[in-house]
PDB file of C-alpha atoms in Angstrom:
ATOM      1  CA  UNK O   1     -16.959  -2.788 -98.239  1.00 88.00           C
ATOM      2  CA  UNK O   2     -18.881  -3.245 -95.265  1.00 90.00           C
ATOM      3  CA  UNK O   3     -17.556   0.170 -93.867  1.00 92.00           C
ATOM      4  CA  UNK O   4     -18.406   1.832 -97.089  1.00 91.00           C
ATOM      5  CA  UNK O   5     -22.443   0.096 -96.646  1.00 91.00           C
ATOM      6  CA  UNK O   6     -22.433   1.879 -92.917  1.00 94.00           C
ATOM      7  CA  UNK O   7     -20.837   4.930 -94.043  1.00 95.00           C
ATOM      8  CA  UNK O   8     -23.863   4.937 -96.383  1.00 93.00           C
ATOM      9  CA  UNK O   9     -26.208   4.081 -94.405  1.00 94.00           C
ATOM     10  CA  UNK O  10     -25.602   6.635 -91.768  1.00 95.00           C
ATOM     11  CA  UNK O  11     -25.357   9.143 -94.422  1.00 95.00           C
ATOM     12  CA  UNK O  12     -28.601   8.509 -95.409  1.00 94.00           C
ATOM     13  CA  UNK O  13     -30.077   8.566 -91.927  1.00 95.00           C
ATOM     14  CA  UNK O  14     -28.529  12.119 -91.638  1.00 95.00           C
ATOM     15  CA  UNK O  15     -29.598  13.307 -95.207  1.00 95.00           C
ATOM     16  CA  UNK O  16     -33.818  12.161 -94.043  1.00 94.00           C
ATOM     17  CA  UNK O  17     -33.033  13.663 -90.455  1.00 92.00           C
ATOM     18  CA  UNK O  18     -31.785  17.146 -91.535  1.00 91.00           C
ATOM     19  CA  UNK O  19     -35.088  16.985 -94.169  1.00 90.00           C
ATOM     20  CA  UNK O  20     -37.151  16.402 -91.473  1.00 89.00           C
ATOM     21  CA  UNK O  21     -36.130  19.061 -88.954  1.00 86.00           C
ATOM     22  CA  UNK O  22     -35.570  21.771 -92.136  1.00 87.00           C
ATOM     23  CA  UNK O  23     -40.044  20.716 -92.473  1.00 86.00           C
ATOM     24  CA  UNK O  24     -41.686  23.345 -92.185  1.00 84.00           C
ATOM     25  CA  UNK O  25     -44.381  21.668 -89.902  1.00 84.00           C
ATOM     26  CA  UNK O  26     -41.725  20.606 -87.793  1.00 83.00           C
ATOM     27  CA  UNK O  27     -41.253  22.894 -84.572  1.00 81.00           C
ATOM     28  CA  UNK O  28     -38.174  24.674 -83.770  1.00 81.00           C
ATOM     29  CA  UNK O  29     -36.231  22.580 -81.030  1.00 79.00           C
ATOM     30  CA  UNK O  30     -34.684  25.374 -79.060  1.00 76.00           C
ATOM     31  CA  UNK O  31     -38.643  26.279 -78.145  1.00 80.00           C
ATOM     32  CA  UNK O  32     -38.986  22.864 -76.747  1.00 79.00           C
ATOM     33  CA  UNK O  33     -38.291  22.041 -73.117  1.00 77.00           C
ATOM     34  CA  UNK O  34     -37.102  18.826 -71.267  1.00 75.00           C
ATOM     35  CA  UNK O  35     -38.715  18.365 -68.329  1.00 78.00           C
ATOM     36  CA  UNK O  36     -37.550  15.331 -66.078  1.00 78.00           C
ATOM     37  CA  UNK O  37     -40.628  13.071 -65.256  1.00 81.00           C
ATOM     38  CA  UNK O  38     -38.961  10.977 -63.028  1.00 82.00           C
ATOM     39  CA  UNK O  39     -36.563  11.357 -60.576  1.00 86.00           C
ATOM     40  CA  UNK O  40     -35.049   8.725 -58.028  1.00 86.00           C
ATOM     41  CA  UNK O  41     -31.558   8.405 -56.042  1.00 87.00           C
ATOM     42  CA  UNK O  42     -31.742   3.946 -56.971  1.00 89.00           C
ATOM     43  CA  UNK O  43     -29.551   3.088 -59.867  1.00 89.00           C
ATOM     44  CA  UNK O  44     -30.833   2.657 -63.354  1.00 87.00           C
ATOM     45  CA  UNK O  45     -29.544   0.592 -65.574  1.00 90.00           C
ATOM     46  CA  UNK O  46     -31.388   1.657 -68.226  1.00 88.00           C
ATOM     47  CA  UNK O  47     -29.414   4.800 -68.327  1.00 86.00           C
ATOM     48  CA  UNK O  48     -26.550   3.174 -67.189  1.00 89.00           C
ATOM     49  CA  UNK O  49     -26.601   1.725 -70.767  1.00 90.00           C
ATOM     50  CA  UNK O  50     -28.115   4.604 -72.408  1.00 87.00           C
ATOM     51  CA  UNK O  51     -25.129   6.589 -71.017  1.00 86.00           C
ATOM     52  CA  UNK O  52     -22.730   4.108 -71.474  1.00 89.00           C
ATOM     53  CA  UNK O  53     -21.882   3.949 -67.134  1.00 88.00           C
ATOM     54  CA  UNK O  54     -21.339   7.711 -67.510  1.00 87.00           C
ATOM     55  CA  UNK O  55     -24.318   8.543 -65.498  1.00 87.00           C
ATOM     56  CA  UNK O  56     -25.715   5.559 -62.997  1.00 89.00           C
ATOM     57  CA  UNK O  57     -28.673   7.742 -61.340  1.00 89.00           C
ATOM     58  CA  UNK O  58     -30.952  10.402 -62.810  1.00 86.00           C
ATOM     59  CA  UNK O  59     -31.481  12.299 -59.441  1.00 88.00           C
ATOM     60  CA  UNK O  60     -31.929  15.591 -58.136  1.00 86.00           C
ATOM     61  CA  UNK O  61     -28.384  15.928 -57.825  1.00 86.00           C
ATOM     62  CA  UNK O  62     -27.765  15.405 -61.791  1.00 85.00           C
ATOM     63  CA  UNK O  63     -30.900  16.924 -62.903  1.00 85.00           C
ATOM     64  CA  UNK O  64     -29.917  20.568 -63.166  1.00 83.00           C
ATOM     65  CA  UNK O  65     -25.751  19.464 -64.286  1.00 82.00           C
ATOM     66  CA  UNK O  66     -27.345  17.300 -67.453  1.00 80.00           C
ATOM     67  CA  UNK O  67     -29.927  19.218 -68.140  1.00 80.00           C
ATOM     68  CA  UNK O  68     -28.640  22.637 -68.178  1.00 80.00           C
ATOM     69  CA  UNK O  69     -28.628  25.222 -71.106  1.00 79.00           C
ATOM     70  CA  UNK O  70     -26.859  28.105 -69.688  1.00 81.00           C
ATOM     71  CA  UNK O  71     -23.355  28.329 -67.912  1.00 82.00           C
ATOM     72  CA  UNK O  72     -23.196  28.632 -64.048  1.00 83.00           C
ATOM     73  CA  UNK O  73     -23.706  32.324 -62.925  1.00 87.00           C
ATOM     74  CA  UNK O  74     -19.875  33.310 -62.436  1.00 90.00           C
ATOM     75  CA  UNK O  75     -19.282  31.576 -66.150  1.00 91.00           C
ATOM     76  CA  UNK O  76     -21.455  33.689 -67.562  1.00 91.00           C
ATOM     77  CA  UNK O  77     -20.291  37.252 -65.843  1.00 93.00           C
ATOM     78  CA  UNK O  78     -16.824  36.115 -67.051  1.00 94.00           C
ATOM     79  CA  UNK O  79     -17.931  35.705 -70.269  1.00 93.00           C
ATOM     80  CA  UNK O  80     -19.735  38.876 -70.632  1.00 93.00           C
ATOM     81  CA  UNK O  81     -16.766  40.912 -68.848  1.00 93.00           C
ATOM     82  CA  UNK O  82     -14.393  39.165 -71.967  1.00 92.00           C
ATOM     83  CA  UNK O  83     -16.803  40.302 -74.635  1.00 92.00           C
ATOM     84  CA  UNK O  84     -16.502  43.937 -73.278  1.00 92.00           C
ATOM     85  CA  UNK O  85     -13.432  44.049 -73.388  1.00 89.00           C
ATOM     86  CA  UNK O  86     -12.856  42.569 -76.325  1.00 87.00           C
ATOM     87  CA  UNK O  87     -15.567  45.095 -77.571  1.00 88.00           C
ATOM     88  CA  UNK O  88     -13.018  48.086 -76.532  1.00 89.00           C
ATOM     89  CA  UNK O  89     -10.191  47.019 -78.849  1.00 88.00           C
ATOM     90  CA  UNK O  90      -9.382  48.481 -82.345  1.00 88.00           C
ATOM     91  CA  UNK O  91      -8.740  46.308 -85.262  1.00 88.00           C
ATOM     92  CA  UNK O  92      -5.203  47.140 -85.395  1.00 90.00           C
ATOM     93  CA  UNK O  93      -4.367  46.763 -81.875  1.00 90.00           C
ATOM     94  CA  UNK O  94      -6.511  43.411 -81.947  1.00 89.00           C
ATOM     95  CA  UNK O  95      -4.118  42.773 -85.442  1.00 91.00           C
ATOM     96  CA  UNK O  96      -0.792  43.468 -83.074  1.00 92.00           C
ATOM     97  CA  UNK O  97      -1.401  41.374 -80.053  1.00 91.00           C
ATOM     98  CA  UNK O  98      -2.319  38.410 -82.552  1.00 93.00           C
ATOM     99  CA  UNK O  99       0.631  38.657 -84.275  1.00 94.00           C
ATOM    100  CA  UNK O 100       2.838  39.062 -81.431  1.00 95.00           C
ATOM    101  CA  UNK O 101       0.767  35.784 -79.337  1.00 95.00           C
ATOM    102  CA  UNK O 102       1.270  33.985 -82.944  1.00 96.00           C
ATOM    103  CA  UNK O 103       5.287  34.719 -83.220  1.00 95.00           C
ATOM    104  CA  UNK O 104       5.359  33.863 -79.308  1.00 95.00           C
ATOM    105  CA  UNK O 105       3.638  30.461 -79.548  1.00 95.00           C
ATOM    106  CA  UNK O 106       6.218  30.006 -82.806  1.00 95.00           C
ATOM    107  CA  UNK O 107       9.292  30.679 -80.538  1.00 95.00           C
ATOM    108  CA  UNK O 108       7.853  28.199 -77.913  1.00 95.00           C
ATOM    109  CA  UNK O 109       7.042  25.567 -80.275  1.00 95.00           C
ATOM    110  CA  UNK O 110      11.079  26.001 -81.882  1.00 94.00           C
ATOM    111  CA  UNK O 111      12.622  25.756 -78.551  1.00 93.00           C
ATOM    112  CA  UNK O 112      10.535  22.775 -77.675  1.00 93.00           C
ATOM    113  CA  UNK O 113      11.512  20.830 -80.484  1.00 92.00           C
ATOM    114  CA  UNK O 114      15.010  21.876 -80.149  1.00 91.00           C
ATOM    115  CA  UNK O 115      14.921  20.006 -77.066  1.00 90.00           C
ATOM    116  CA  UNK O 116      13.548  17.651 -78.272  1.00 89.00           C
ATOM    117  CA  UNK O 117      15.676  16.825 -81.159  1.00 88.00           C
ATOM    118  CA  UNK O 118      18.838  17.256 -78.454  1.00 86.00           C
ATOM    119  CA  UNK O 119      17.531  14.927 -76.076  1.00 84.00           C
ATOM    120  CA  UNK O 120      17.013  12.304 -79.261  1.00 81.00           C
ATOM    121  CA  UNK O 121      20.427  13.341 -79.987  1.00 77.00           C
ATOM    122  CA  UNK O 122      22.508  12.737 -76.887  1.00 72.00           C
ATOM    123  CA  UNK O 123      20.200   9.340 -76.135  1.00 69.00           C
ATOM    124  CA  UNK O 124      21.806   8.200 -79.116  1.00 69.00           C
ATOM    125  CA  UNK O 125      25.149   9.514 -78.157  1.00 67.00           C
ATOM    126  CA  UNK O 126      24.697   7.922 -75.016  1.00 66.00           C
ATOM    127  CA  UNK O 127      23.237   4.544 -76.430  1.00 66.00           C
ATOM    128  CA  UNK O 128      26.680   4.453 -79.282  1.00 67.00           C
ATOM    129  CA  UNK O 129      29.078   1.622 -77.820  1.00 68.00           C
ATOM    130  CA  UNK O 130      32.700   3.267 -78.052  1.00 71.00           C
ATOM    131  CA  UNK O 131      34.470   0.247 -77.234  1.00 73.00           C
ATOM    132  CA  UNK O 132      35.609  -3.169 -78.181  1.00 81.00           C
ATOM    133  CA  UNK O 133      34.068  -5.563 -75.054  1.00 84.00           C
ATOM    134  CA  UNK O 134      36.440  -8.109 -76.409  1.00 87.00           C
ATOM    135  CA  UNK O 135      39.329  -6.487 -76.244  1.00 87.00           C
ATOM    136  CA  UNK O 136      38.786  -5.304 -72.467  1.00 89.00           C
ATOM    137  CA  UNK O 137      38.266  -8.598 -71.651  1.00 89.00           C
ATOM    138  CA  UNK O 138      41.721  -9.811 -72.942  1.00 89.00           C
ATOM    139  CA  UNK O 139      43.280  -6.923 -71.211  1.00 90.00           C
ATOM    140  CA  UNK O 140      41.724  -7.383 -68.342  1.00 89.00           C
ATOM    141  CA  UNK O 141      42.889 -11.330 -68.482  1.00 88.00           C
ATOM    142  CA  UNK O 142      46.163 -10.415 -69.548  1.00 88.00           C
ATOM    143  CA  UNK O 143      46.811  -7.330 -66.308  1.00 89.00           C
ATOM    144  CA  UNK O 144      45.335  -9.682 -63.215  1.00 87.00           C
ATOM    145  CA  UNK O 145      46.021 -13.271 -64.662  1.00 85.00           C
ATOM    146  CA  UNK O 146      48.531 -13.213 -67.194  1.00 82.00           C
ATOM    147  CA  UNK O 147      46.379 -14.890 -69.652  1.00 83.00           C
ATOM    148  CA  UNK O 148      47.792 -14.667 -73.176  1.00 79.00           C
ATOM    149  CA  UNK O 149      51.123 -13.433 -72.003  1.00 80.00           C
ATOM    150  CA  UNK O 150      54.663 -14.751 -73.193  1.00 75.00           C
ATOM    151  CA  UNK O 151      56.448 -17.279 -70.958  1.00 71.00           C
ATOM    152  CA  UNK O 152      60.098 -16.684 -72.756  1.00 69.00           C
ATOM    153  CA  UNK O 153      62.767 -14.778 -71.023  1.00 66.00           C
ATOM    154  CA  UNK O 154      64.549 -12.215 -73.135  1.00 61.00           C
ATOM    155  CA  UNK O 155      67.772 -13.495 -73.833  1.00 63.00           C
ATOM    156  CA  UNK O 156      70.962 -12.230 -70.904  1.00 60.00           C
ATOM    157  CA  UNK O 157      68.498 -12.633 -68.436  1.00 54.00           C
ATOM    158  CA  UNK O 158      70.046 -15.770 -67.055  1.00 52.00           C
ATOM    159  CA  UNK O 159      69.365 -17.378 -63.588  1.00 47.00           C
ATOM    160  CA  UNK O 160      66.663 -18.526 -62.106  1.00 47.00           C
ATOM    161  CA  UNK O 161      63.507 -17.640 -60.260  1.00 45.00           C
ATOM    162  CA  UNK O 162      62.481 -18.395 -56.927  1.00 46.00           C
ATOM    163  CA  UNK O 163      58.612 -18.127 -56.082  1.00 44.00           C
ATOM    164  CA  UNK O 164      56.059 -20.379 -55.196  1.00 44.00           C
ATOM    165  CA  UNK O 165      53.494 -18.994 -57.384  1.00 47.00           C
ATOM    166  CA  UNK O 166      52.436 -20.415 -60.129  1.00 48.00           C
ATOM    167  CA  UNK O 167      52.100 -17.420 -62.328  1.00 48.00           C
ATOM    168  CA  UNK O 168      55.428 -15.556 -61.704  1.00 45.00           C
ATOM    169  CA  UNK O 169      56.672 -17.042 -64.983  1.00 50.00           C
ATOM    170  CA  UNK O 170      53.948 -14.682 -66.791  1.00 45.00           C
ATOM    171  CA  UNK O 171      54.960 -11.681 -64.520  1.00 48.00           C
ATOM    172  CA  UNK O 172      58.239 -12.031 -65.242  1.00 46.00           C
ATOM    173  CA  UNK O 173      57.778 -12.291 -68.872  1.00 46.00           C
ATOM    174  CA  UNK O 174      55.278  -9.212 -69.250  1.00 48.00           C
ATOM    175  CA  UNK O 175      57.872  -7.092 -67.183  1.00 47.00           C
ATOM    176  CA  UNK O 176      60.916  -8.345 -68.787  1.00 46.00           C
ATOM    177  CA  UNK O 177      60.597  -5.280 -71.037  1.00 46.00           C
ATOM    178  CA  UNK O 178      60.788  -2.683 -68.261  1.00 48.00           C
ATOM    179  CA  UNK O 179      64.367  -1.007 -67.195  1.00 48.00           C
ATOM    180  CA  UNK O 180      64.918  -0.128 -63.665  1.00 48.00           C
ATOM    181  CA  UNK O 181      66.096   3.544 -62.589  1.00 47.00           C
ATOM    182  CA  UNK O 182      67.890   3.812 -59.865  1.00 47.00           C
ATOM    183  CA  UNK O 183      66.425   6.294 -57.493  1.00 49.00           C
ATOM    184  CA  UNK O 184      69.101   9.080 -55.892  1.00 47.00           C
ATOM    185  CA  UNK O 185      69.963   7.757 -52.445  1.00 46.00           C
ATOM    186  CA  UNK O 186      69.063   4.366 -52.824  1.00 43.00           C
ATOM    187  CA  UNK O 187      71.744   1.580 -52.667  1.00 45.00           C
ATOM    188  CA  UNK O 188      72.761   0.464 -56.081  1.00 44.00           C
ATOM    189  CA  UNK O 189      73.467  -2.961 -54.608  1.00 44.00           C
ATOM    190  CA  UNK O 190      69.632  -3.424 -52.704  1.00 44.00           C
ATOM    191  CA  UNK O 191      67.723  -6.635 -54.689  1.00 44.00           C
ATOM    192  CA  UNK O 192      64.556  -5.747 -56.816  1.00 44.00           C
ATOM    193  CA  UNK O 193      61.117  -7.146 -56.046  1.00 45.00           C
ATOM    194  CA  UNK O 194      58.053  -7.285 -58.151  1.00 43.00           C
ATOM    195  CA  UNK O 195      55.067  -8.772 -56.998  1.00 42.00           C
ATOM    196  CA  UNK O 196      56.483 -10.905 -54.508  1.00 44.00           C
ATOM    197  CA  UNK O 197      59.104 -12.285 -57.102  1.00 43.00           C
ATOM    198  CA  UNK O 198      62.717 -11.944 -56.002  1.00 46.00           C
ATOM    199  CA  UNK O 199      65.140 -12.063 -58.700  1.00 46.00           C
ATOM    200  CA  UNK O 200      68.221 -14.627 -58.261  1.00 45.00           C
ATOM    201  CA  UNK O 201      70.996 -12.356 -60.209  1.00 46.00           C
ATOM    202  CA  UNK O 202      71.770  -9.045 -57.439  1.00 46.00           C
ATOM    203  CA  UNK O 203      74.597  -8.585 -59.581  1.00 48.00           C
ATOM    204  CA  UNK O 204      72.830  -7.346 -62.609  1.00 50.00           C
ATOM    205  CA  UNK O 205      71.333  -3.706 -61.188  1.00 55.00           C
ATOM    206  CA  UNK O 206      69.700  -2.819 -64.733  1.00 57.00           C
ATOM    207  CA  UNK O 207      67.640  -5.763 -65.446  1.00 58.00           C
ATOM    208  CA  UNK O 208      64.236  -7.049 -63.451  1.00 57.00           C
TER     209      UNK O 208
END
């Protein structure tokens, strides 16, 4: 409600405004002319807050920037050389380059937000977890500690094991399952080692 009630009220200042410049008796404002009564290079605060810190001074410097009502020189020969020019051309050419600025800006807006939409795209590819953290943890445990790993020998695996480390138990175990393959010119009677474990039974070439 309250915005409505300023809404209003503004409206209403506009509506008596508009009636007063459309008065007859009231003189046309483009015949009018500002003329600057007072000019000093010490701040003002007045039109500090008048200008809302926009404009601290109102000296000769500012004077002919603020109070301008035509364009700078060159501005204005620009302007004048565009509206020949633009004077020169048909309709139907005029028509042409239109369309062909319109269907350029439409090409240009498509491929922006085609890149746009694949840059959304592949940050959400990128963002998209793929694995199981849990699961790489236990592998991880399981590969450099043994963690989780069986401490049962297979059975014909007799003998025993001689290490001083205390997790050669689990490295046996998790490579009980592996066969060794004799390489060609190797002796068939040389003793297996695996991670600084040496097996007790030489006699047994096929089993680690």
């Amino acid at each position: 409600p309250s915005v409505l009630d300023s809404f209003a009220l503004l409206s209403g200042q506009l509506n008596t405004l508009n009636k007063v410049l459309k008065h007859e008796k009231t003189p046309l404002l483009r015949n009018q002319v500002i003329i600057p009564l007072v000019l000093s290079p010490d701040r003002d605060e007045e039109i500090m807050r008048q200008t809302e810190g926009r404009v601290p001074v109102f000296s000769h410097e500012v004077v002919p920037d603020h109070l301008r009502t035509k364009p700078d020189p060159e501005v204005e020969e620009q302007e004048k050389q565009l509206i020949t020019d633009a004077a020169r051309i048909s309709p139907d050419v005029a028509q042409k380059q239109i369309q062909s600025l319109n269907k350029m800006c439409s090409n240009l807006l498509e491929k922006i937000s085609k890149e746009e939409r694949e840059s959304e795209s592949g940050g959400l590819r990128q963002n998209k977890q793929t694995f199981n953290p849990a699961d790489t943890n236990a592998l991880v445990a399981a590969v450099a500690f043994g963690k989780g790993l069986s401490n049962r020998r297979p059975p014909g695996s007799g003998g025993s094991v001689q290490s001083g480390q205390p997790g050669a138990g689990a490295i046996i175990a998790g490579a009980a399952g592996m066969q060794q393959v004799p390489m060609s010119g190797a002796p068939a009677q040389q003793q297996p080692m695996l991670a600084g474990v040496q097996m007790a039974q030489a006699g047994q070439p096929g089993k680690q």
